[in-house]
mmCIF file of C-alpha atoms and ligand atoms in Angstrom:
data_model
loop_
_atom_site.group_PDB
_atom_site.id
_atom_site.type_symbol
_atom_site.label_atom_id
_atom_site.label_comp_id
_atom_site.label_asym_id
_atom_site.label_seq_id
_atom_site.Cartn_x
_atom_site.Cartn_y
_atom_site.Cartn_z
ATOM 1 C CA UNK A 1 -136.934 3.510 -58.570
ATOM 2 C CA UNK A 2 -134.536 4.548 -61.612
ATOM 3 C CA UNK A 3 -133.965 3.056 -64.688
ATOM 4 C CA UNK A 4 -131.186 4.229 -66.717
ATOM 5 C CA UNK A 5 -129.441 1.719 -68.219
ATOM 6 C CA UNK A 6 -131.582 -0.695 -70.097
ATOM 7 C CA UNK A 7 -131.579 -0.371 -73.897
ATOM 8 C CA UNK A 8 -135.294 -0.141 -75.107
ATOM 9 C CA UNK A 9 -136.333 -3.131 -77.919
ATOM 10 C CA UNK A 10 -136.375 -1.673 -81.218
ATOM 11 C CA UNK A 11 -140.428 -3.008 -80.793
ATOM 12 C CA UNK A 12 -140.860 -1.792 -84.233
ATOM 13 C CA UNK A 13 -138.896 -3.545 -87.715
ATOM 14 C CA UNK A 14 -135.581 -1.398 -87.268
ATOM 15 C CA UNK A 15 -132.538 -3.191 -86.512
ATOM 16 C CA UNK A 16 -130.847 -1.741 -82.899
ATOM 17 C CA UNK A 17 -127.417 0.081 -83.843
ATOM 18 C CA UNK A 18 -125.710 -1.131 -80.422
ATOM 19 C CA UNK A 19 -123.645 1.457 -79.773
ATOM 20 C CA UNK A 20 -122.366 -0.524 -76.235
ATOM 21 C CA UNK A 21 -120.997 -3.725 -78.395
ATOM 22 C CA UNK A 22 -119.032 -1.225 -81.003
ATOM 23 C CA UNK A 23 -117.742 1.319 -78.124
ATOM 24 C CA UNK A 24 -116.080 -2.189 -76.560
ATOM 25 C CA UNK A 25 -114.471 -3.385 -79.471
ATOM 26 C CA UNK A 26 -113.425 -0.408 -80.251
ATOM 27 C CA UNK A 27 -111.856 0.259 -76.521
ATOM 28 C CA UNK A 28 -110.295 -3.056 -77.053
ATOM 29 C CA UNK A 29 -108.258 -1.965 -79.848
ATOM 30 C CA UNK A 30 -107.017 0.618 -77.910
ATOM 31 C CA UNK A 31 -106.192 -0.724 -75.206
ATOM 32 C CA UNK A 32 -104.302 -3.764 -78.001
ATOM 33 C CA UNK A 33 -102.545 -0.220 -79.198
ATOM 34 C CA UNK A 34 -101.171 0.949 -76.017
ATOM 35 C CA UNK A 35 -100.461 -2.298 -74.733
ATOM 36 C CA UNK A 36 -98.074 -2.195 -77.669
ATOM 37 C CA UNK A 37 -97.067 1.536 -77.064
ATOM 38 C CA UNK A 38 -95.646 0.605 -73.199
ATOM 39 C CA UNK A 39 -94.114 -2.315 -75.128
ATOM 40 C CA UNK A 40 -91.932 -0.759 -78.072
ATOM 41 C CA UNK A 41 -91.455 2.858 -76.095
ATOM 42 C CA UNK A 42 -92.173 2.692 -71.825
ATOM 43 C CA UNK A 43 -95.112 5.789 -73.029
ATOM 44 C CA UNK A 44 -98.139 5.632 -71.530
ATOM 45 C CA UNK A 45 -101.435 8.054 -72.749
ATOM 46 C CA UNK A 46 -101.704 10.247 -69.647
ATOM 47 C CA UNK A 47 -105.454 11.999 -69.892
ATOM 48 C CA UNK A 48 -106.497 14.194 -67.096
ATOM 49 C CA UNK A 49 -109.972 15.153 -66.068
ATOM 50 C CA UNK A 50 -110.861 18.416 -64.475
ATOM 51 C CA UNK A 51 -113.813 19.026 -62.616
ATOM 52 C CA UNK A 52 -115.432 21.848 -61.057
ATOM 53 C CA UNK A 53 -118.472 22.117 -58.922
ATOM 54 C CA UNK A 54 -120.776 19.073 -57.746
ATOM 55 C CA UNK A 55 -122.624 18.794 -60.558
ATOM 56 C CA UNK A 56 -124.070 14.831 -59.825
ATOM 57 C CA UNK A 57 -124.203 14.161 -63.741
ATOM 58 C CA UNK A 58 -120.762 15.753 -64.064
ATOM 59 C CA UNK A 59 -119.460 13.584 -61.574
ATOM 60 C CA UNK A 60 -120.853 10.158 -63.636
ATOM 61 C CA UNK A 61 -119.165 11.175 -66.383
ATOM 62 C CA UNK A 62 -115.932 12.200 -65.080
ATOM 63 C CA UNK A 63 -115.866 9.401 -62.856
ATOM 64 C CA UNK A 64 -116.721 6.510 -66.096
ATOM 65 C CA UNK A 65 -113.859 8.816 -67.833
ATOM 66 C CA UNK A 66 -111.511 8.087 -65.578
ATOM 67 C CA UNK A 67 -112.344 4.448 -64.955
ATOM 68 C CA UNK A 68 -112.267 3.762 -68.757
ATOM 69 C CA UNK A 69 -109.188 5.148 -69.584
ATOM 70 C CA UNK A 70 -107.790 3.414 -66.415
ATOM 71 C CA UNK A 71 -108.791 0.231 -67.901
ATOM 72 C CA UNK A 72 -107.308 0.717 -71.552
ATOM 73 C CA UNK A 73 -104.023 0.906 -69.902
ATOM 74 C CA UNK A 74 -103.527 4.672 -69.679
ATOM 75 C CA UNK A 75 -103.474 7.015 -67.052
ATOM 76 C CA UNK A 76 -106.356 8.873 -65.588
ATOM 77 C CA UNK A 77 -105.272 12.472 -63.540
ATOM 78 C CA UNK A 78 -107.986 13.651 -61.803
ATOM 79 C CA UNK A 79 -108.461 17.156 -60.157
ATOM 80 C CA UNK A 80 -111.392 18.020 -58.612
ATOM 81 C CA UNK A 81 -111.748 21.812 -57.831
ATOM 82 C CA UNK A 82 -114.964 23.134 -55.439
ATOM 83 C CA UNK A 83 -117.810 24.875 -57.233
ATOM 84 C CA UNK A 84 -115.868 28.557 -55.584
ATOM 85 C CA UNK A 85 -112.713 28.334 -58.255
ATOM 86 C CA UNK A 86 -111.835 31.393 -59.869
ATOM 87 C CA UNK A 87 -110.902 31.041 -63.724
ATOM 88 C CA UNK A 88 -107.695 32.058 -62.791
ATOM 89 C CA UNK A 89 -107.216 29.284 -60.177
ATOM 90 C CA UNK A 90 -108.411 26.990 -63.140
ATOM 91 C CA UNK A 91 -106.404 28.754 -65.840
ATOM 92 C CA UNK A 92 -103.515 28.283 -63.708
ATOM 93 C CA UNK A 93 -104.144 24.878 -63.417
ATOM 94 C CA UNK A 94 -104.805 24.146 -67.519
ATOM 95 C CA UNK A 95 -101.229 25.747 -67.758
ATOM 96 C CA UNK A 96 -99.613 23.465 -65.454
ATOM 97 C CA UNK A 97 -101.214 20.070 -67.568
ATOM 98 C CA UNK A 98 -100.173 21.950 -70.558
ATOM 99 C CA UNK A 99 -96.496 21.819 -69.341
ATOM 100 C CA UNK A 100 -96.909 18.239 -68.275
ATOM 101 C CA UNK A 101 -95.295 16.350 -70.184
ATOM 102 C CA UNK A 102 -97.199 12.699 -68.803
ATOM 103 C CA UNK A 103 -100.600 14.617 -69.359
ATOM 104 C CA UNK A 104 -101.149 14.102 -73.184
ATOM 105 C CA UNK A 105 -104.929 14.871 -72.957
ATOM 106 C CA UNK A 106 -106.690 17.719 -71.273
ATOM 107 C CA UNK A 107 -110.322 17.762 -70.658
ATOM 108 C CA UNK A 108 -112.660 20.138 -68.100
ATOM 109 C CA UNK A 109 -116.005 18.957 -68.035
ATOM 110 C CA UNK A 110 -118.454 21.238 -68.856
ATOM 111 C CA UNK A 111 -120.440 22.676 -67.441
ATOM 112 C CA UNK A 112 -119.004 25.293 -65.492
ATOM 113 C CA UNK A 113 -119.832 27.796 -63.264
ATOM 114 C CA UNK A 114 -120.976 31.375 -64.019
ATOM 115 C CA UNK A 115 -117.716 32.743 -62.646
ATOM 116 C CA UNK A 116 -115.561 30.926 -65.376
ATOM 117 C CA UNK A 117 -115.637 31.919 -68.692
ATOM 118 C CA UNK A 118 -115.972 28.196 -70.836
ATOM 119 C CA UNK A 119 -114.383 29.784 -74.282
ATOM 120 C CA UNK A 120 -111.760 31.303 -72.133
ATOM 121 C CA UNK A 121 -111.066 28.044 -71.028
ATOM 122 C CA UNK A 122 -111.404 25.930 -73.647
ATOM 123 C CA UNK A 123 -108.810 28.579 -75.477
ATOM 124 C CA UNK A 124 -106.046 28.118 -73.384
ATOM 125 C CA UNK A 125 -106.154 24.188 -73.582
ATOM 126 C CA UNK A 126 -102.877 23.320 -76.172
ATOM 127 C CA UNK A 127 -104.756 22.278 -78.993
ATOM 128 C CA UNK A 128 -102.900 18.915 -79.229
ATOM 129 C CA UNK A 129 -103.971 18.222 -75.503
ATOM 130 C CA UNK A 130 -107.349 19.110 -76.621
ATOM 131 C CA UNK A 131 -109.065 15.524 -76.690
ATOM 132 C CA UNK A 132 -113.203 17.555 -76.292
ATOM 133 C CA UNK A 133 -112.249 18.768 -79.704
ATOM 134 C CA UNK A 134 -113.015 22.465 -79.095
ATOM 135 C CA UNK A 135 -110.458 24.183 -79.081
ATOM 136 C CA UNK A 136 -110.891 27.038 -82.378
ATOM 137 C CA UNK A 137 -108.134 25.609 -83.512
ATOM 138 C CA UNK A 138 -109.116 21.744 -83.751
ATOM 139 C CA UNK A 139 -112.638 23.343 -85.272
ATOM 140 C CA UNK A 140 -111.055 25.175 -87.968
ATOM 141 C CA UNK A 141 -108.967 22.516 -88.966
ATOM 142 C CA UNK A 142 -112.035 20.616 -89.164
ATOM 143 C CA UNK A 143 -113.605 22.593 -91.131
ATOM 144 C CA UNK A 144 -111.213 22.802 -93.511
ATOM 145 C CA UNK A 145 -110.491 19.219 -93.891
ATOM 146 C CA UNK A 146 -106.862 19.377 -92.204
ATOM 147 C CA UNK A 147 -105.950 16.497 -89.084
ATOM 148 C CA UNK A 148 -107.797 17.545 -86.324
ATOM 149 C CA UNK A 149 -108.959 16.007 -82.235
ATOM 150 C CA UNK A 150 -112.844 16.111 -83.275
ATOM 151 C CA UNK A 151 -115.196 16.281 -80.987
ATOM 152 C CA UNK A 152 -115.823 12.577 -79.259
ATOM 153 C CA UNK A 153 -119.446 12.728 -79.836
ATOM 154 C CA UNK A 154 -120.004 13.002 -83.264
ATOM 155 C CA UNK A 155 -116.626 11.526 -84.026
ATOM 156 C CA UNK A 156 -119.016 7.860 -82.372
ATOM 157 C CA UNK A 157 -121.712 9.259 -84.247
ATOM 158 C CA UNK A 158 -120.404 8.857 -87.548
ATOM 159 C CA UNK A 159 -118.314 5.397 -86.648
ATOM 160 C CA UNK A 160 -121.977 4.040 -86.045
ATOM 161 C CA UNK A 161 -123.245 5.326 -89.214
ATOM 162 C CA UNK A 162 -120.083 3.832 -91.297
ATOM 163 C CA UNK A 163 -120.155 0.537 -89.318
ATOM 164 C CA UNK A 164 -123.879 0.315 -90.867
ATOM 165 C CA UNK A 165 -123.961 1.528 -93.784
ATOM 166 C CA UNK A 166 -120.395 1.228 -94.957
ATOM 167 C CA UNK A 167 -119.800 4.164 -97.653
ATOM 168 C CA UNK A 168 -121.856 7.483 -97.068
ATOM 169 C CA UNK A 169 -121.395 9.372 -100.653
ATOM 170 C CA UNK A 170 -124.577 11.229 -101.677
ATOM 171 C CA UNK A 171 -127.576 10.433 -99.065
ATOM 172 C CA UNK A 172 -128.737 13.339 -97.582
ATOM 173 C CA UNK A 173 -128.035 13.329 -94.007
ATOM 174 C CA UNK A 174 -130.346 15.969 -91.516
ATOM 175 C CA UNK A 175 -128.880 17.044 -88.001
ATOM 176 C CA UNK A 176 -131.388 18.769 -85.900
ATOM 177 C CA UNK A 177 -129.752 20.326 -83.587
ATOM 178 C CA UNK A 178 -126.182 23.780 -84.638
ATOM 179 C CA UNK A 179 -124.377 23.232 -81.491
ATOM 180 C CA UNK A 180 -120.244 23.590 -81.232
ATOM 181 C CA UNK A 181 -120.103 20.461 -79.658
ATOM 182 C CA UNK A 182 -122.022 17.954 -81.562
ATOM 183 C CA UNK A 183 -124.208 18.954 -84.676
ATOM 184 C CA UNK A 184 -121.890 21.919 -86.276
ATOM 185 C CA UNK A 185 -118.650 19.289 -85.594
ATOM 186 C CA UNK A 186 -121.006 16.449 -86.944
ATOM 187 C CA UNK A 187 -122.117 18.433 -90.062
ATOM 188 C CA UNK A 188 -117.997 18.931 -90.971
ATOM 189 C CA UNK A 189 -117.649 15.340 -90.748
ATOM 190 C CA UNK A 190 -120.503 14.663 -92.833
ATOM 191 C CA UNK A 191 -119.630 16.964 -95.531
ATOM 192 C CA UNK A 192 -116.431 14.883 -95.287
ATOM 193 C CA UNK A 193 -117.884 11.461 -96.080
ATOM 194 C CA UNK A 194 -119.332 12.957 -99.044
ATOM 195 C CA UNK A 195 -122.781 13.201 -97.461
ATOM 196 C CA UNK A 196 -125.737 16.494 -98.639
ATOM 197 C CA UNK A 197 -126.039 18.041 -95.273
ATOM 198 C CA UNK A 198 -129.151 19.491 -93.964
ATOM 199 C CA UNK A 199 -128.264 21.627 -90.209
ATOM 200 C CA UNK A 200 -132.025 21.993 -89.027
ATOM 201 C CA UNK A 201 -132.699 24.251 -85.545
ATOM 202 C CA UNK A 202 -135.207 26.046 -83.878
ATOM 203 C CA UNK A 203 -135.921 28.185 -85.869
ATOM 204 C CA UNK A 204 -135.852 26.038 -89.097
ATOM 205 C CA UNK A 205 -139.248 26.261 -91.050
ATOM 206 C CA UNK A 206 -141.169 22.900 -91.020
ATOM 207 C CA UNK A 207 -138.338 20.878 -89.378
ATOM 208 C CA UNK A 208 -140.821 17.665 -90.039
ATOM 209 C CA UNK A 209 -140.599 18.270 -93.682
ATOM 210 C CA UNK A 210 -136.988 18.313 -94.020
ATOM 211 C CA UNK A 211 -136.942 15.487 -91.450
ATOM 212 C CA UNK A 212 -139.247 13.321 -93.791
ATOM 213 C CA UNK A 213 -136.188 13.687 -96.713
ATOM 214 C CA UNK A 214 -133.442 12.688 -94.901
ATOM 215 C CA UNK A 215 -131.771 9.378 -95.189
ATOM 216 C CA UNK A 216 -129.080 9.866 -91.797
ATOM 217 C CA UNK A 217 -131.758 10.998 -89.178
ATOM 218 C CA UNK A 218 -129.446 13.006 -86.243
ATOM 219 C CA UNK A 219 -131.598 14.602 -83.451
ATOM 220 C CA UNK A 220 -128.918 16.589 -81.268
ATOM 221 C CA UNK A 221 -131.589 18.440 -79.574
ATOM 222 C CA UNK A 222 -132.302 17.882 -75.743
ATOM 223 C CA UNK A 223 -135.667 17.631 -76.257
ATOM 224 C CA UNK A 224 -137.386 14.610 -74.685
ATOM 225 C CA UNK A 225 -138.862 12.173 -77.562
ATOM 226 C CA UNK A 226 -139.026 15.800 -80.061
ATOM 227 C CA UNK A 227 -138.781 14.129 -82.637
ATOM 228 C CA UNK A 228 -141.955 11.900 -83.772
ATOM 229 C CA UNK A 229 -141.781 8.394 -86.064
ATOM 230 C CA UNK A 230 -144.305 9.901 -89.181
ATOM 231 C CA UNK A 231 -140.816 12.437 -89.498
ATOM 232 C CA UNK A 232 -139.030 10.002 -90.387
ATOM 233 C CA UNK A 233 -137.985 8.404 -94.110
ATOM 234 C CA UNK A 234 -139.075 4.497 -94.341
ATOM 235 C CA UNK A 235 -135.815 2.899 -93.982
ATOM 236 C CA UNK A 236 -133.882 5.807 -93.008
ATOM 237 C CA UNK A 237 -131.024 5.148 -90.090
ATOM 238 C CA UNK A 238 -131.697 7.168 -87.584
ATOM 239 C CA UNK A 239 -128.493 8.075 -84.761
ATOM 240 C CA UNK A 240 -130.271 9.878 -81.014
ATOM 241 C CA UNK A 241 -127.697 11.863 -79.463
ATOM 242 C CA UNK A 242 -130.378 13.452 -76.778
ATOM 243 C CA UNK A 243 -129.823 12.093 -73.322
ATOM 244 C CA UNK A 244 -133.017 13.440 -71.274
ATOM 245 C CA UNK A 245 -134.027 11.993 -67.857
ATOM 246 C CA UNK A 246 -137.829 12.131 -67.472
ATOM 247 C CA UNK A 247 -140.084 10.667 -64.905
ATOM 248 C CA UNK A 248 -142.259 8.097 -66.375
ATOM 249 C CA UNK A 249 -145.029 5.478 -64.061
ATOM 250 C CA UNK A 250 -142.833 6.962 -61.074
ATOM 251 C CA UNK A 251 -139.285 5.706 -62.503
ATOM 252 C CA UNK A 252 -136.388 8.306 -63.699
ATOM 253 C CA UNK A 253 -136.044 6.780 -67.256
ATOM 254 C CA UNK A 254 -133.597 8.481 -70.037
ATOM 255 C CA UNK A 255 -134.666 8.738 -73.397
ATOM 256 C CA UNK A 256 -133.799 10.457 -76.394
ATOM 257 C CA UNK A 257 -134.595 14.006 -79.005
ATOM 258 C CA UNK A 258 -136.865 10.590 -81.152
ATOM 259 C CA UNK A 259 -139.505 9.158 -79.829
ATOM 260 C CA UNK A 260 -138.011 5.456 -80.193
ATOM 261 C CA UNK A 261 -141.052 3.818 -80.438
ATOM 262 C CA UNK A 262 -142.966 5.470 -83.691
ATOM 263 C CA UNK A 263 -139.560 5.734 -85.483
ATOM 264 C CA UNK A 264 -138.380 2.140 -85.162
ATOM 265 C CA UNK A 265 -141.753 0.876 -86.887
ATOM 266 C CA UNK A 266 -140.761 3.115 -89.699
ATOM 267 C CA UNK A 267 -136.404 3.086 -89.925
ATOM 268 C CA UNK A 268 -134.398 0.685 -91.012
ATOM 269 C CA UNK A 269 -131.857 0.806 -87.992
ATOM 270 C CA UNK A 270 -132.129 3.445 -85.005
ATOM 271 C CA UNK A 271 -129.604 4.013 -82.242
ATOM 272 C CA UNK A 272 -131.303 3.412 -78.773
ATOM 273 C CA UNK A 273 -130.901 5.674 -75.936
ATOM 274 C CA UNK A 274 -129.528 4.166 -73.191
ATOM 275 C CA UNK A 275 -127.013 2.052 -75.454
ATOM 276 C CA UNK A 276 -126.301 3.968 -78.204
ATOM 277 C CA UNK A 277 -124.017 7.044 -79.163
ATOM 278 C CA UNK A 278 -123.514 7.269 -75.170
ATOM 279 C CA UNK A 279 -120.943 4.816 -74.814
ATOM 280 C CA UNK A 280 -119.607 5.593 -77.762
ATOM 281 C CA UNK A 281 -118.454 9.223 -76.998
ATOM 282 C CA UNK A 282 -116.043 7.937 -73.830
ATOM 283 C CA UNK A 283 -114.529 5.192 -76.360
ATOM 284 C CA UNK A 284 -113.720 8.089 -78.599
ATOM 285 C CA UNK A 285 -112.363 10.630 -76.042
ATOM 286 C CA UNK A 286 -110.168 7.868 -75.455
ATOM 287 C CA UNK A 287 -109.227 7.052 -78.748
ATOM 288 C CA UNK A 288 -108.118 11.121 -79.363
ATOM 289 C CA UNK A 289 -105.354 10.746 -76.085
ATOM 290 C CA UNK A 290 -103.826 7.274 -77.806
ATOM 291 C CA UNK A 291 -103.760 9.812 -81.216
ATOM 292 C CA UNK A 292 -102.590 13.007 -78.879
ATOM 293 C CA UNK A 293 -100.001 10.815 -76.788
ATOM 294 C CA UNK A 294 -98.585 9.997 -80.310
ATOM 295 C CA UNK A 295 -98.802 12.500 -82.287
ATOM 296 C CA UNK A 296 -96.991 14.605 -79.103
ATOM 297 C CA UNK A 297 -93.763 11.303 -78.715
ATOM 298 C CA UNK A 298 -93.704 11.081 -82.283
ATOM 299 C CA UNK A 299 -94.704 8.141 -83.109
ATOM 300 C CA UNK A 300 -96.697 8.043 -86.151
ATOM 301 C CA UNK A 301 -100.853 7.219 -86.406
ATOM 302 C CA UNK A 302 -101.633 3.497 -85.777
ATOM 303 C CA UNK A 303 -105.731 4.250 -85.666
ATOM 304 C CA UNK A 304 -107.425 6.134 -88.111
ATOM 305 C CA UNK A 305 -109.187 9.642 -87.078
ATOM 306 C CA UNK A 306 -113.097 10.041 -88.202
ATOM 307 C CA UNK A 307 -111.476 13.043 -90.392
ATOM 308 C CA UNK A 308 -109.258 10.385 -92.187
ATOM 309 C CA UNK A 309 -111.590 8.062 -93.625
ATOM 310 C CA UNK A 310 -112.046 7.979 -97.097
HETATM 311 P P1 NDP B 401 -127.543 22.517 -77.376
HETATM 312 O O1 NDP B 401 -128.550 22.891 -76.179
HETATM 313 O O2 NDP B 401 -126.449 23.577 -76.978
HETATM 314 O O3 NDP B 401 -128.120 22.775 -78.373
HETATM 315 C C1 NDP B 401 -129.592 22.554 -78.774
HETATM 316 C C2 NDP B 401 -130.105 22.550 -80.289
HETATM 317 O O4 NDP B 401 -130.975 22.077 -80.572
HETATM 318 C C3 NDP B 401 -129.720 23.966 -81.026
HETATM 319 O O5 NDP B 401 -129.084 24.587 -81.985
HETATM 320 C C4 NDP B 401 -131.072 24.390 -80.735
HETATM 321 O O6 NDP B 401 -131.403 25.116 -82.165
HETATM 322 C C5 NDP B 401 -131.901 23.131 -80.855
HETATM 323 N N1 NDP B 401 -133.295 23.030 -80.877
HETATM 324 C C6 NDP B 401 -133.374 23.130 -79.368
HETATM 325 N N2 NDP B 401 -135.079 23.205 -79.663
HETATM 326 C C7 NDP B 401 -135.402 23.181 -81.020
HETATM 327 C C8 NDP B 401 -136.633 23.027 -81.871
HETATM 328 N N3 NDP B 401 -138.137 22.765 -80.831
HETATM 329 N N4 NDP B 401 -136.365 22.102 -82.594
HETATM 330 C C9 NDP B 401 -135.345 22.427 -83.528
HETATM 331 N N5 NDP B 401 -133.582 22.517 -83.130
HETATM 332 C C10 NDP B 401 -134.493 23.329 -81.778
HETATM 333 O O7 NDP B 401 -127.237 20.845 -76.943
HETATM 334 P P2 NDP B 401 -125.987 19.810 -77.581
HETATM 335 O O8 NDP B 401 -125.914 19.780 -79.074
HETATM 336 O O9 NDP B 401 -125.374 20.495 -75.904
HETATM 337 O O10 NDP B 401 -127.042 18.652 -76.874
HETATM 338 C C11 NDP B 401 -128.032 18.460 -77.657
HETATM 339 C C12 NDP B 401 -128.546 16.661 -76.617
HETATM 340 O O11 NDP B 401 -127.507 15.430 -76.667
HETATM 341 C C13 NDP B 401 -128.961 16.937 -75.678
HETATM 342 O O12 NDP B 401 -130.334 16.207 -74.708
HETATM 343 C C14 NDP B 401 -127.732 16.536 -74.924
HETATM 344 O O13 NDP B 401 -127.797 16.212 -73.259
HETATM 345 C C15 NDP B 401 -126.942 15.580 -75.678
HETATM 346 N N6 NDP B 401 -125.420 14.866 -75.393
HETATM 347 C C16 NDP B 401 -125.054 13.712 -75.505
HETATM 348 C C17 NDP B 401 -123.830 13.213 -76.057
HETATM 349 C C18 NDP B 401 -123.269 11.676 -75.634
HETATM 350 O O14 NDP B 401 -122.307 11.427 -75.348
HETATM 351 N N7 NDP B 401 -124.694 11.131 -76.511
HETATM 352 C C19 NDP B 401 -122.990 14.563 -76.006
HETATM 353 C C20 NDP B 401 -123.488 15.674 -75.853
HETATM 354 C C21 NDP B 401 -125.219 15.923 -76.035
HETATM 355 P P3 NDP B 401 -131.098 26.605 -81.903
HETATM 356 O O15 NDP B 401 -129.469 27.225 -82.431
HETATM 357 O O16 NDP B 401 -131.752 28.102 -82.915
HETATM 358 O O17 NDP B 401 -130.769 27.678 -80.043
#
């Protein structure tokens, strides 16, 4: 039996940060903007999602992204290529999508098979259609404080934090994990939001002591329940980005990188897994696609991008 969808009840004193509700609110706003854009201009934002191979988790992500794009009124283009696809063939598809005026956002689902360089594929995506925000052009713009397409998961974390805490000025945010898709861009967003930011990784000394200093503690590690309850400063806000499948009592369960039960006894608020950051990621992908479409078709921006927050 599997139990992959039920969020845990907090059980401790912490408030639950409900990513499902926040993502629904964001998607409703996007759907309304997409409808207004269609009425005013006849333009429909288009999102192309490319999947190479048959990884089951990637297949679920790609189907969800396509379905949710259609639900907010966008056009979804799904491209499924065999595991044996060459890098040249994938780059040729990316070039066609770059040139297609009906496609405003391009997402190539990671991971890619070994014969394809993810770096080369990301570099080939037109920066203005890079709705994952992984292109060096967007990474550089984010790092230098210029408007950019921002990676979706960090964007989702920032929205949840702002919803919960309001202005983040002066707070100490500790991010555990320094990947290009989560830790580093989130550090840039939180710096821009006037946090004092520490980024920890596998070589960090005395990680528990660093975590105990965090007003905002973010775990993006990929190790089930590694962050223990007594690493959490009483009253802190905990954002758990981790998604780990574990076998427990004969069931496959999703758990985060934080020991939820332990952390919930000390934190003021915490995201559950599932139902926390995960749903925000796709909603932010849709927000990026709408923003990319408006920019490419000469429309002024509507929804603020996280980089634009005061
Ligand atoms: P990566 O594997 O790319 O990065 C993991 C980071 O964790 C690295 O910086 C690594 O350090 C650090 N790390 C590993 N072990 C330790 C340790 N023992 N102590 C301290 N730091 C450690 O992972 P991602 O950033 O891609 O993903 C992280 C998690 O977030 C995963 O569970 C993933 O499934 C989830 N995720 C969830 C998303 C969502 O939508 N909710 C989206 C993307 C990811 P070092 O650099 O030194 O190796």
